[in-house]
Amino acid sequence: MSATIIDGKAFAATIRGKVADHVGRLKEAHGITPGLAVVLVGEDPASQVYVRSKGKQTVECGMASFEHKLDAGTSEADLLALIDTLNNDPAVHGILVQLPLPGHLDSDLVINAIDPAKDVDGFHISNVGLLGTGQKSMVPCTPLGCLMMLRDHLGSLSGLDAVVLGRSNIVGKPMAQLLLGESCTVTIAHSRTRDLAQVVRRADIVVAAVGRAEMVPGDWIKPGATVIDVGINRIERDGKNVLVGDVDFASVAQVAGAITPVPGGVGPMTIACLLANTVTACCRANGLAEPEGLTA
């Protein structure tokens, strides 16, 4: 069997198109422009690239982009004051503080200072609690992107057996909550799971988010399963630096029914869902109907 490739790059372009269409309608019908504020503290190279990409795509979708670049030595008080200003700015509907923060800043304190309604990363403890209890929340972008791709490929997920590899607050736990919301039977597996291969082997859906290069081989996969590979790992192969996922693509693709590649799978969906969350936040703030196909 040769798996269908789930093209995250193409799907993300479709999501961005839907975002742009909805932004256009908001402007025309209500005179509202969704705004996304991104805060970058320090000069981490990877974060700088990511923030530039977010800003570019925000503008391309017709939204307002507000970038705040702060020195690495910025005090906690100054950062919290900026967040308070953004919380109270009606032109800003989404706020994202780029992680990781410099070591002297308390990430949890900073994230939880963001207005939950503007927390488009979905990391605020209020949004975590709302998601966990099945209520309306802002949903973390990467799990939301995974869910969108699963829905698009499989249709109804009801009754399917899903295994989430990884228990992080950013991906693993919210992914499990979303799958529960779709009426899947969900197992969260991790480094201490006994007989991990057997646990994964029973799953109709596997979401790998452990951060270990090519950890999952083909013989762990149930024939025909759908595999979503969240991992992005840089390794050296044949004298070159290459990006690989958490699953061994070559062997898994021979067994799975569908699989996301790395790169070009889940990665592009993360920013697309950030834009979608910003539009959703804007609609909620103004008492308007949420955009179809852009929320959980």
PDB file of C-alpha atoms in Angstrom:
ATOM      1  CA  MET A   1       0.000   0.000   0.000  1.00  0.00           C
ATOM      2  CA  SER A   2       1.200   3.519  -0.787  1.00  0.00           C
ATOM      3  CA  ALA A   3      -0.296   6.243   1.382  1.00  0.00           C
ATOM      4  CA  THR A   4      -2.137   9.293   0.103  1.00  0.00           C
ATOM      5  CA  ILE A   5      -0.050  12.395   0.825  1.00  0.00           C
ATOM      6  CA  ILE A   6      -1.992  15.038   2.754  1.00  0.00           C
ATOM      7  CA  ASP A   7      -0.631  18.268   1.289  1.00  0.00           C
ATOM      8  CA  GLY A   8      -0.575  20.723   4.177  1.00  0.00           C
ATOM      9  CA  LYS A   9       0.931  23.481   2.055  1.00  0.00           C
ATOM     10  CA  ALA A  10      -1.963  23.376  -0.407  1.00  0.00           C
ATOM     11  CA  PHE A  11      -4.566  23.011   2.343  1.00  0.00           C
ATOM     12  CA  ALA A  12      -3.085  25.982   4.224  1.00  0.00           C
ATOM     13  CA  ALA A  13      -3.407  28.065   1.061  1.00  0.00           C
ATOM     14  CA  THR A  14      -7.093  27.121   0.936  1.00  0.00           C
ATOM     15  CA  ILE A  15      -7.547  28.172   4.579  1.00  0.00           C
ATOM     16  CA  ARG A  16      -5.796  31.489   3.941  1.00  0.00           C
ATOM     17  CA  GLY A  17      -8.124  32.024   0.978  1.00  0.00           C
ATOM     18  CA  LYS A  18     -11.155  31.483   3.211  1.00  0.00           C
ATOM     19  CA  VAL A  19      -9.672  33.884   5.764  1.00  0.00           C
ATOM     20  CA  ALA A  20      -9.124  36.548   3.101  1.00  0.00           C
ATOM     21  CA  ASP A  21     -12.674  36.118   1.811  1.00  0.00           C
ATOM     22  CA  HIS A  22     -14.132  36.528   5.287  1.00  0.00           C
ATOM     23  CA  VAL A  23     -11.921  39.534   6.010  1.00  0.00           C
ATOM     24  CA  GLY A  24     -13.208  41.127   2.824  1.00  0.00           C
ATOM     25  CA  ARG A  25     -16.813  40.552   3.917  1.00  0.00           C
ATOM     26  CA  LEU A  26     -16.128  42.009   7.367  1.00  0.00           C
ATOM     27  CA  LYS A  27     -14.681  45.142   5.805  1.00  0.00           C
ATOM     28  CA  GLU A  28     -17.463  45.554   3.253  1.00  0.00           C
ATOM     29  CA  ALA A  29     -20.451  44.745   5.464  1.00  0.00           C
ATOM     30  CA  HIS A  30     -19.294  46.064   8.831  1.00  0.00           C
ATOM     31  CA  GLY A  31     -16.289  48.327   8.258  1.00  0.00           C
ATOM     32  CA  ILE A  32     -14.186  46.070  10.509  1.00  0.00           C
ATOM     33  CA  THR A  33     -10.574  45.027   9.854  1.00  0.00           C
ATOM     34  CA  PRO A  34      -9.312  42.129  12.000  1.00  0.00           C
ATOM     35  CA  GLY A  35      -5.996  42.982  13.652  1.00  0.00           C
ATOM     36  CA  LEU A  36      -3.214  40.696  14.874  1.00  0.00           C
ATOM     37  CA  ALA A  37      -0.481  41.919  17.235  1.00  0.00           C
ATOM     38  CA  VAL A  38       2.706  39.851  17.490  1.00  0.00           C
ATOM     39  CA  VAL A  39       5.222  40.541  20.254  1.00  0.00           C
ATOM     40  CA  LEU A  40       8.829  39.384  19.834  1.00  0.00           C
ATOM     41  CA  VAL A  41      11.262  39.735  22.734  1.00  0.00           C
ATOM     42  CA  GLY A  42      14.916  39.301  21.802  1.00  0.00           C
ATOM     43  CA  GLU A  43      16.588  38.229  18.582  1.00  0.00           C
ATOM     44  CA  ASP A  44      16.160  34.462  18.356  1.00  0.00           C
ATOM     45  CA  PRO A  45      16.796  33.771  14.627  1.00  0.00           C
ATOM     46  CA  ALA A  46      14.067  31.144  14.235  1.00  0.00           C
ATOM     47  CA  SER A  47      11.544  33.362  16.000  1.00  0.00           C
ATOM     48  CA  GLN A  48      12.458  36.312  13.796  1.00  0.00           C
ATOM     49  CA  VAL A  49      11.824  34.287  10.641  1.00  0.00           C
ATOM     50  CA  TYR A  50       8.535  33.018  12.034  1.00  0.00           C
ATOM     51  CA  VAL A  51       7.347  36.503  13.039  1.00  0.00           C
ATOM     52  CA  ARG A  52       8.197  37.904   9.596  1.00  0.00           C
ATOM     53  CA  SER A  53       6.202  35.120   7.958  1.00  0.00           C
ATOM     54  CA  LYS A  54       3.231  35.756  10.238  1.00  0.00           C
ATOM     55  CA  GLY A  55       3.293  39.480   9.473  1.00  0.00           C
ATOM     56  CA  LYS A  56       3.526  38.905   5.732  1.00  0.00           C
ATOM     57  CA  GLN A  57       0.644  36.446   5.633  1.00  0.00           C
ATOM     58  CA  THR A  58      -1.499  38.622   7.902  1.00  0.00           C
ATOM     59  CA  VAL A  59      -1.210  41.544   5.485  1.00  0.00           C
ATOM     60  CA  GLU A  60      -1.746  39.302   2.442  1.00  0.00           C
ATOM     61  CA  CYS A  61      -5.089  38.222   3.917  1.00  0.00           C
ATOM     62  CA  GLY A  62      -6.153  41.852   4.268  1.00  0.00           C
ATOM     63  CA  MET A  63      -5.786  42.082   8.038  1.00  0.00           C
ATOM     64  CA  ALA A  64      -3.955  44.675  10.101  1.00  0.00           C
ATOM     65  CA  SER A  65      -0.564  43.556  11.390  1.00  0.00           C
ATOM     66  CA  PHE A  66       0.967  45.098  14.522  1.00  0.00           C
ATOM     67  CA  GLU A  67       4.531  43.996  15.284  1.00  0.00           C
ATOM     68  CA  HIS A  68       6.241  44.861  18.567  1.00  0.00           C
ATOM     69  CA  LYS A  69       9.923  43.961  18.711  1.00  0.00           C
ATOM     70  CA  LEU A  70      11.458  44.374  22.160  1.00  0.00           C
ATOM     71  CA  ASP A  71      15.037  44.088  23.405  1.00  0.00           C
ATOM     72  CA  ALA A  72      16.089  40.798  24.992  1.00  0.00           C
ATOM     73  CA  GLY A  73      16.572  42.609  28.295  1.00  0.00           C
ATOM     74  CA  THR A  74      13.014  43.986  28.400  1.00  0.00           C
ATOM     75  CA  SER A  75      11.634  43.804  31.931  1.00  0.00           C
ATOM     76  CA  GLU A  76       8.617  41.743  32.867  1.00  0.00           C
ATOM     77  CA  ALA A  77       6.815  44.911  33.951  1.00  0.00           C
ATOM     78  CA  ASP A  78       7.346  46.578  30.568  1.00  0.00           C
ATOM     79  CA  LEU A  79       6.195  43.478  28.680  1.00  0.00           C
ATOM     80  CA  LEU A  80       3.077  43.165  30.829  1.00  0.00           C
ATOM     81  CA  ALA A  81       2.351  46.873  30.309  1.00  0.00           C
ATOM     82  CA  LEU A  82       2.487  46.367  26.528  1.00  0.00           C
ATOM     83  CA  ILE A  83       0.131  43.406  26.765  1.00  0.00           C
ATOM     84  CA  ASP A  84      -2.288  45.490  28.848  1.00  0.00           C
ATOM     85  CA  THR A  85      -2.218  48.193  26.168  1.00  0.00           C
ATOM     86  CA  LEU A  86      -2.962  45.622  23.453  1.00  0.00           C
ATOM     87  CA  ASN A  87      -5.738  44.071  25.547  1.00  0.00           C
ATOM     88  CA  ASN A  88      -7.442  47.458  25.608  1.00  0.00           C
ATOM     89  CA  ASP A  89      -6.867  48.350  21.951  1.00  0.00           C
ATOM     90  CA  PRO A  90     -10.098  47.775  19.954  1.00  0.00           C
ATOM     91  CA  ALA A  91      -8.110  47.540  16.703  1.00  0.00           C
ATOM     92  CA  VAL A  92      -6.298  44.456  18.034  1.00  0.00           C
ATOM     93  CA  HIS A  93      -8.382  41.265  17.987  1.00  0.00           C
ATOM     94  CA  GLY A  94      -5.567  38.760  18.395  1.00  0.00           C
ATOM     95  CA  ILE A  95      -2.401  38.884  20.519  1.00  0.00           C
ATOM     96  CA  LEU A  96       0.508  36.475  20.199  1.00  0.00           C
ATOM     97  CA  VAL A  97       3.676  36.601  22.289  1.00  0.00           C
ATOM     98  CA  GLN A  98       6.345  34.655  20.408  1.00  0.00           C
ATOM     99  CA  LEU A  99       7.904  31.836  22.412  1.00  0.00           C
ATOM    100  CA  PRO A 100      10.432  31.050  23.744  1.00  0.00           C
ATOM    101  CA  LEU A 101      10.917  34.141  25.878  1.00  0.00           C
ATOM    102  CA  PRO A 102      14.274  35.111  27.404  1.00  0.00           C
ATOM    103  CA  GLY A 103      14.973  33.217  30.620  1.00  0.00           C
ATOM    104  CA  HIS A 104      14.279  36.089  32.999  1.00  0.00           C
ATOM    105  CA  LEU A 105      10.644  36.294  31.869  1.00  0.00           C
ATOM    106  CA  ASP A 106       7.907  34.035  33.252  1.00  0.00           C
ATOM    107  CA  SER A 107       6.162  32.596  30.170  1.00  0.00           C
ATOM    108  CA  ASP A 108       3.092  31.419  32.088  1.00  0.00           C
ATOM    109  CA  LEU A 109       2.626  34.819  33.714  1.00  0.00           C
ATOM    110  CA  VAL A 110       2.976  36.589  30.368  1.00  0.00           C
ATOM    111  CA  ILE A 111       0.599  34.261  28.490  1.00  0.00           C
ATOM    112  CA  ASN A 112      -2.024  34.481  31.217  1.00  0.00           C
ATOM    113  CA  ALA A 113      -1.857  38.291  31.107  1.00  0.00           C
ATOM    114  CA  ILE A 114      -3.345  38.209  27.593  1.00  0.00           C
ATOM    115  CA  ASP A 115      -7.107  38.747  27.366  1.00  0.00           C
ATOM    116  CA  PRO A 116      -8.417  35.169  26.788  1.00  0.00           C
ATOM    117  CA  ALA A 117     -10.692  36.453  24.018  1.00  0.00           C
ATOM    118  CA  LYS A 118      -7.589  37.756  22.179  1.00  0.00           C
ATOM    119  CA  ASP A 119      -5.394  34.733  22.956  1.00  0.00           C
ATOM    120  CA  VAL A 120      -5.152  33.427  19.398  1.00  0.00           C
ATOM    121  CA  ASP A 121      -2.471  30.913  20.411  1.00  0.00           C
ATOM    122  CA  GLY A 122      -4.997  29.275  22.737  1.00  0.00           C
ATOM    123  CA  PHE A 123      -2.463  28.951  25.569  1.00  0.00           C
ATOM    124  CA  HIS A 124      -4.232  31.007  28.280  1.00  0.00           C
ATOM    125  CA  ILE A 125      -5.324  28.849  31.213  1.00  0.00           C
ATOM    126  CA  SER A 126      -8.939  29.962  30.664  1.00  0.00           C
ATOM    127  CA  ASN A 127      -8.894  28.710  27.084  1.00  0.00           C
ATOM    128  CA  VAL A 128      -7.244  25.470  28.178  1.00  0.00           C
ATOM    129  CA  GLY A 129     -10.051  24.933  30.697  1.00  0.00           C
ATOM    130  CA  LEU A 130     -12.791  25.831  28.232  1.00  0.00           C
ATOM    131  CA  LEU A 131     -11.412  23.428  25.624  1.00  0.00           C
ATOM    132  CA  GLY A 132     -11.063  20.677  28.214  1.00  0.00           C
ATOM    133  CA  THR A 133     -14.710  21.023  29.230  1.00  0.00           C
ATOM    134  CA  GLY A 134     -16.027  21.191  25.678  1.00  0.00           C
ATOM    135  CA  GLN A 135     -16.915  24.875  25.737  1.00  0.00           C
ATOM    136  CA  LYS A 136     -16.219  27.572  23.162  1.00  0.00           C
ATOM    137  CA  SER A 137     -12.566  28.604  23.363  1.00  0.00           C
ATOM    138  CA  MET A 138      -9.617  29.807  21.355  1.00  0.00           C
ATOM    139  CA  VAL A 139      -7.955  26.599  20.130  1.00  0.00           C
ATOM    140  CA  PRO A 140      -4.162  26.165  19.796  1.00  0.00           C
ATOM    141  CA  CYS A 141      -3.188  26.585  16.161  1.00  0.00           C
ATOM    142  CA  THR A 142      -1.236  23.388  15.480  1.00  0.00           C
ATOM    143  CA  PRO A 143      -3.869  20.986  16.874  1.00  0.00           C
ATOM    144  CA  LEU A 144      -6.579  22.975  15.079  1.00  0.00           C
ATOM    145  CA  GLY A 145      -4.691  22.546  11.803  1.00  0.00           C
ATOM    146  CA  CYS A 146      -4.353  18.811  12.423  1.00  0.00           C
ATOM    147  CA  LEU A 147      -8.085  18.544  13.097  1.00  0.00           C
ATOM    148  CA  MET A 148      -8.930  20.444   9.926  1.00  0.00           C
ATOM    149  CA  MET A 149      -6.801  18.093   7.830  1.00  0.00           C
ATOM    150  CA  LEU A 150      -8.309  15.014   9.473  1.00  0.00           C
ATOM    151  CA  ARG A 151     -11.836  16.266   8.854  1.00  0.00           C
ATOM    152  CA  ASP A 152     -11.010  17.107   5.252  1.00  0.00           C
ATOM    153  CA  HIS A 153      -9.515  13.678   4.567  1.00  0.00           C
ATOM    154  CA  LEU A 154     -11.773  11.409   6.623  1.00  0.00           C
ATOM    155  CA  GLY A 155     -15.043  13.301   6.957  1.00  0.00           C
ATOM    156  CA  SER A 156     -16.645  12.133  10.203  1.00  0.00           C
ATOM    157  CA  LEU A 157     -14.155  11.031  12.867  1.00  0.00           C
ATOM    158  CA  SER A 158     -16.857   9.618  15.144  1.00  0.00           C
ATOM    159  CA  GLY A 159     -15.994   6.248  16.650  1.00  0.00           C
ATOM    160  CA  LEU A 160     -12.451   6.098  15.315  1.00  0.00           C
ATOM    161  CA  ASP A 161      -9.589   4.973  17.550  1.00  0.00           C
ATOM    162  CA  ALA A 162      -7.015   7.780  17.860  1.00  0.00           C
ATOM    163  CA  VAL A 163      -3.591   7.740  19.475  1.00  0.00           C
ATOM    164  CA  VAL A 164      -1.795  10.995  20.249  1.00  0.00           C
ATOM    165  CA  LEU A 165       1.936  10.481  20.745  1.00  0.00           C
ATOM    166  CA  GLY A 166       3.097  13.240  23.068  1.00  0.00           C
ATOM    167  CA  ARG A 167       1.559  15.017  26.050  1.00  0.00           C
ATOM    168  CA  SER A 168       2.687  18.633  25.637  1.00  0.00           C
ATOM    169  CA  ASN A 169       0.400  21.504  26.582  1.00  0.00           C
ATOM    170  CA  ILE A 170       0.880  23.002  23.121  1.00  0.00           C
ATOM    171  CA  VAL A 171      -0.011  20.002  20.951  1.00  0.00           C
ATOM    172  CA  GLY A 172      -0.594  16.654  22.656  1.00  0.00           C
ATOM    173  CA  LYS A 173      -3.166  17.532  25.305  1.00  0.00           C
ATOM    174  CA  PRO A 174      -5.286  19.953  23.204  1.00  0.00           C
ATOM    175  CA  MET A 175      -5.150  17.528  20.262  1.00  0.00           C
ATOM    176  CA  ALA A 176      -6.602  14.813  22.461  1.00  0.00           C
ATOM    177  CA  GLN A 177      -9.371  17.161  23.628  1.00  0.00           C
ATOM    178  CA  LEU A 178     -10.277  18.054  20.047  1.00  0.00           C
ATOM    179  CA  LEU A 179     -10.420  14.389  19.039  1.00  0.00           C
ATOM    180  CA  LEU A 180     -12.629  13.637  22.044  1.00  0.00           C
ATOM    181  CA  GLY A 181     -14.868  16.436  20.838  1.00  0.00           C
ATOM    182  CA  GLU A 182     -15.153  14.600  17.514  1.00  0.00           C
ATOM    183  CA  SER A 183     -16.269  11.441  19.402  1.00  0.00           C
ATOM    184  CA  CYS A 184     -13.048   9.525  18.839  1.00  0.00           C
ATOM    185  CA  THR A 185     -11.758   6.996  21.360  1.00  0.00           C
ATOM    186  CA  VAL A 186      -8.536   8.702  22.416  1.00  0.00           C
ATOM    187  CA  THR A 187      -5.304   7.462  23.976  1.00  0.00           C
ATOM    188  CA  ILE A 188      -2.463   9.817  24.915  1.00  0.00           C
ATOM    189  CA  ALA A 189       0.768   7.840  24.689  1.00  0.00           C
ATOM    190  CA  HIS A 190       4.241   8.982  25.726  1.00  0.00           C
ATOM    191  CA  SER A 191       7.765   7.888  26.608  1.00  0.00           C
ATOM    192  CA  ARG A 192       6.591   5.804  29.574  1.00  0.00           C
ATOM    193  CA  THR A 193       3.710   4.056  27.824  1.00  0.00           C
ATOM    194  CA  ARG A 194       4.090   0.298  28.133  1.00  0.00           C
ATOM    195  CA  ASP A 195       4.196  -1.626  24.845  1.00  0.00           C
ATOM    196  CA  LEU A 196       4.021   1.621  22.898  1.00  0.00           C
ATOM    197  CA  ALA A 197       4.186  -0.102  19.530  1.00  0.00           C
ATOM    198  CA  GLN A 198       1.091  -2.179  20.306  1.00  0.00           C
ATOM    199  CA  VAL A 199      -0.811   0.887  21.515  1.00  0.00           C
ATOM    200  CA  VAL A 200      -0.048   2.779  18.301  1.00  0.00           C
ATOM    201  CA  ARG A 201      -0.766  -0.254  16.127  1.00  0.00           C
ATOM    202  CA  ARG A 202      -4.464  -0.321  17.019  1.00  0.00           C
ATOM    203  CA  ALA A 203      -5.116   3.300  16.001  1.00  0.00           C
ATOM    204  CA  ASP A 204      -7.134   4.481  13.009  1.00  0.00           C
ATOM    205  CA  ILE A 205      -5.598   7.932  13.558  1.00  0.00           C
ATOM    206  CA  VAL A 206      -2.050   8.565  14.772  1.00  0.00           C
ATOM    207  CA  VAL A 207      -0.917  12.088  15.661  1.00  0.00           C
ATOM    208  CA  ALA A 208       2.841  12.054  16.348  1.00  0.00           C
ATOM    209  CA  ALA A 209       4.088  15.019  18.389  1.00  0.00           C
ATOM    210  CA  VAL A 210       7.017  13.791  20.466  1.00  0.00           C
ATOM    211  CA  GLY A 211       9.958  15.701  18.972  1.00  0.00           C
ATOM    212  CA  ARG A 212      12.044  12.595  18.281  1.00  0.00           C
ATOM    213  CA  ALA A 213      13.281  12.142  14.735  1.00  0.00           C
ATOM    214  CA  GLU A 214      11.699   9.211  12.874  1.00  0.00           C
ATOM    215  CA  MET A 215      10.705   7.494  16.118  1.00  0.00           C
ATOM    216  CA  VAL A 216       7.651   5.726  14.665  1.00  0.00           C
ATOM    217  CA  PRO A 217       8.426   2.952  12.119  1.00  0.00           C
ATOM    218  CA  GLY A 218       6.043   1.454   9.620  1.00  0.00           C
ATOM    219  CA  ASP A 219       5.477  -1.726  11.603  1.00  0.00           C
ATOM    220  CA  TRP A 220       3.851   0.344  14.375  1.00  0.00           C
ATOM    221  CA  ILE A 221       1.089   1.481  12.022  1.00  0.00           C
ATOM    222  CA  LYS A 222      -2.261  -0.191  11.413  1.00  0.00           C
ATOM    223  CA  PRO A 223      -2.751  -0.760   7.667  1.00  0.00           C
ATOM    224  CA  GLY A 224      -4.805   2.088   6.253  1.00  0.00           C
ATOM    225  CA  ALA A 225      -4.422   4.389   9.262  1.00  0.00           C
ATOM    226  CA  THR A 226      -4.213   8.165   8.869  1.00  0.00           C
ATOM    227  CA  VAL A 227      -0.936   9.543  10.218  1.00  0.00           C
ATOM    228  CA  ILE A 228      -0.480  13.215  11.120  1.00  0.00           C
ATOM    229  CA  ASP A 229       3.211  13.977  11.731  1.00  0.00           C
ATOM    230  CA  VAL A 230       3.657  17.128  13.826  1.00  0.00           C
ATOM    231  CA  GLY A 231       7.391  16.640  14.388  1.00  0.00           C
ATOM    232  CA  ILE A 232       9.992  18.941  12.843  1.00  0.00           C
ATOM    233  CA  ASN A 233      13.491  17.629  13.525  1.00  0.00           C
ATOM    234  CA  ARG A 234      16.716  18.710  11.866  1.00  0.00           C
ATOM    235  CA  ILE A 235      19.164  15.849  11.346  1.00  0.00           C
ATOM    236  CA  GLU A 236      22.259  15.199   9.261  1.00  0.00           C
ATOM    237  CA  ARG A 237      21.849  12.702   6.424  1.00  0.00           C
ATOM    238  CA  ASP A 238      24.359  12.009   3.670  1.00  0.00           C
ATOM    239  CA  GLY A 239      26.366  15.018   4.782  1.00  0.00           C
ATOM    240  CA  LYS A 240      23.389  17.380   4.566  1.00  0.00           C
ATOM    241  CA  ASN A 241      21.038  18.925   7.136  1.00  0.00           C
ATOM    242  CA  VAL A 242      17.491  17.751   6.438  1.00  0.00           C
ATOM    243  CA  LEU A 243      14.110  18.134   8.121  1.00  0.00           C
ATOM    244  CA  VAL A 244      12.295  14.968   9.161  1.00  0.00           C
ATOM    245  CA  GLY A 245       9.227  14.240  11.217  1.00  0.00           C
ATOM    246  CA  ASP A 246       8.536  12.022  14.200  1.00  0.00           C
ATOM    247  CA  VAL A 247       7.598   9.117  11.927  1.00  0.00           C
ATOM    248  CA  ASP A 248       9.816   7.270   9.485  1.00  0.00           C
ATOM    249  CA  PHE A 249       8.098   8.542   6.365  1.00  0.00           C
ATOM    250  CA  ALA A 250       9.461   5.925   3.955  1.00  0.00           C
ATOM    251  CA  SER A 251       8.290   2.899   5.932  1.00  0.00           C
ATOM    252  CA  VAL A 252       5.084   4.412   7.315  1.00  0.00           C
ATOM    253  CA  ALA A 253       3.944   5.537   3.853  1.00  0.00           C
ATOM    254  CA  GLN A 254       3.987   1.914   2.752  1.00  0.00           C
ATOM    255  CA  VAL A 255       1.439   0.961   5.422  1.00  0.00           C
ATOM    256  CA  ALA A 256      -0.699   4.015   6.190  1.00  0.00           C
ATOM    257  CA  GLY A 257      -3.716   5.071   4.195  1.00  0.00           C
ATOM    258  CA  ALA A 258      -2.688   8.725   4.382  1.00  0.00           C
ATOM    259  CA  ILE A 259       0.196  10.693   5.844  1.00  0.00           C
ATOM    260  CA  THR A 260       1.404  14.276   6.179  1.00  0.00           C
ATOM    261  CA  PRO A 261       4.933  14.934   4.898  1.00  0.00           C
ATOM    262  CA  VAL A 262       7.679  16.882   6.671  1.00  0.00           C
ATOM    263  CA  PRO A 263       8.199  19.552   5.543  1.00  0.00           C
ATOM    264  CA  GLY A 264       4.973  20.604   3.823  1.00  0.00           C
ATOM    265  CA  GLY A 265       2.445  18.955   6.129  1.00  0.00           C
ATOM    266  CA  VAL A 266       1.376  20.326   9.496  1.00  0.00           C
ATOM    267  CA  GLY A 267       3.840  23.238   9.531  1.00  0.00           C
ATOM    268  CA  PRO A 268       2.103  25.515   6.995  1.00  0.00           C
ATOM    269  CA  MET A 269      -1.222  24.948   8.758  1.00  0.00           C
ATOM    270  CA  THR A 270      -0.047  26.544  12.001  1.00  0.00           C
ATOM    271  CA  ILE A 271       0.162  30.098  10.659  1.00  0.00           C
ATOM    272  CA  ALA A 272      -2.981  29.592   8.565  1.00  0.00           C
ATOM    273  CA  CYS A 273      -4.869  28.649  11.733  1.00  0.00           C
ATOM    274  CA  LEU A 274      -3.399  31.629  13.581  1.00  0.00           C
ATOM    275  CA  LEU A 275      -4.984  33.854  10.934  1.00  0.00           C
ATOM    276  CA  ALA A 276      -8.232  31.888  11.182  1.00  0.00           C
ATOM    277  CA  ASN A 277      -8.252  32.318  14.965  1.00  0.00           C
ATOM    278  CA  THR A 278      -7.768  36.066  14.572  1.00  0.00           C
ATOM    279  CA  VAL A 279     -10.822  36.297  12.323  1.00  0.00           C
ATOM    280  CA  THR A 280     -12.795  34.148  14.769  1.00  0.00           C
ATOM    281  CA  ALA A 281     -11.764  36.403  17.670  1.00  0.00           C
ATOM    282  CA  CYS A 282     -12.770  39.478  15.679  1.00  0.00           C
ATOM    283  CA  CYS A 283     -16.202  38.049  14.911  1.00  0.00           C
ATOM    284  CA  ARG A 284     -16.785  37.081  18.552  1.00  0.00           C
ATOM    285  CA  ALA A 285     -15.704  40.524  19.757  1.00  0.00           C
ATOM    286  CA  ASN A 286     -18.252  42.154  17.475  1.00  0.00           C
ATOM    287  CA  GLY A 287     -21.115  39.713  18.056  1.00  0.00           C
ATOM    288  CA  LEU A 288     -20.963  38.391  14.495  1.00  0.00           C
ATOM    289  CA  ALA A 289     -21.365  34.841  13.182  1.00  0.00           C
ATOM    290  CA  GLU A 290     -18.121  32.882  13.258  1.00  0.00           C
ATOM    291  CA  PRO A 291     -16.588  31.971   9.901  1.00  0.00           C
ATOM    292  CA  GLU A 292     -17.554  28.506   8.678  1.00  0.00           C
ATOM    293  CA  GLY A 293     -14.744  26.007   8.295  1.00  0.00           C
ATOM    294  CA  LEU A 294     -12.210  28.053  10.275  1.00  0.00           C
ATOM    295  CA  THR A 295     -12.976  26.953  13.827  1.00  0.00           C
ATOM    296  CA  ALA A 296     -13.077  23.716  15.808  1.00  0.00           C
TER     297      ALA A 296
END
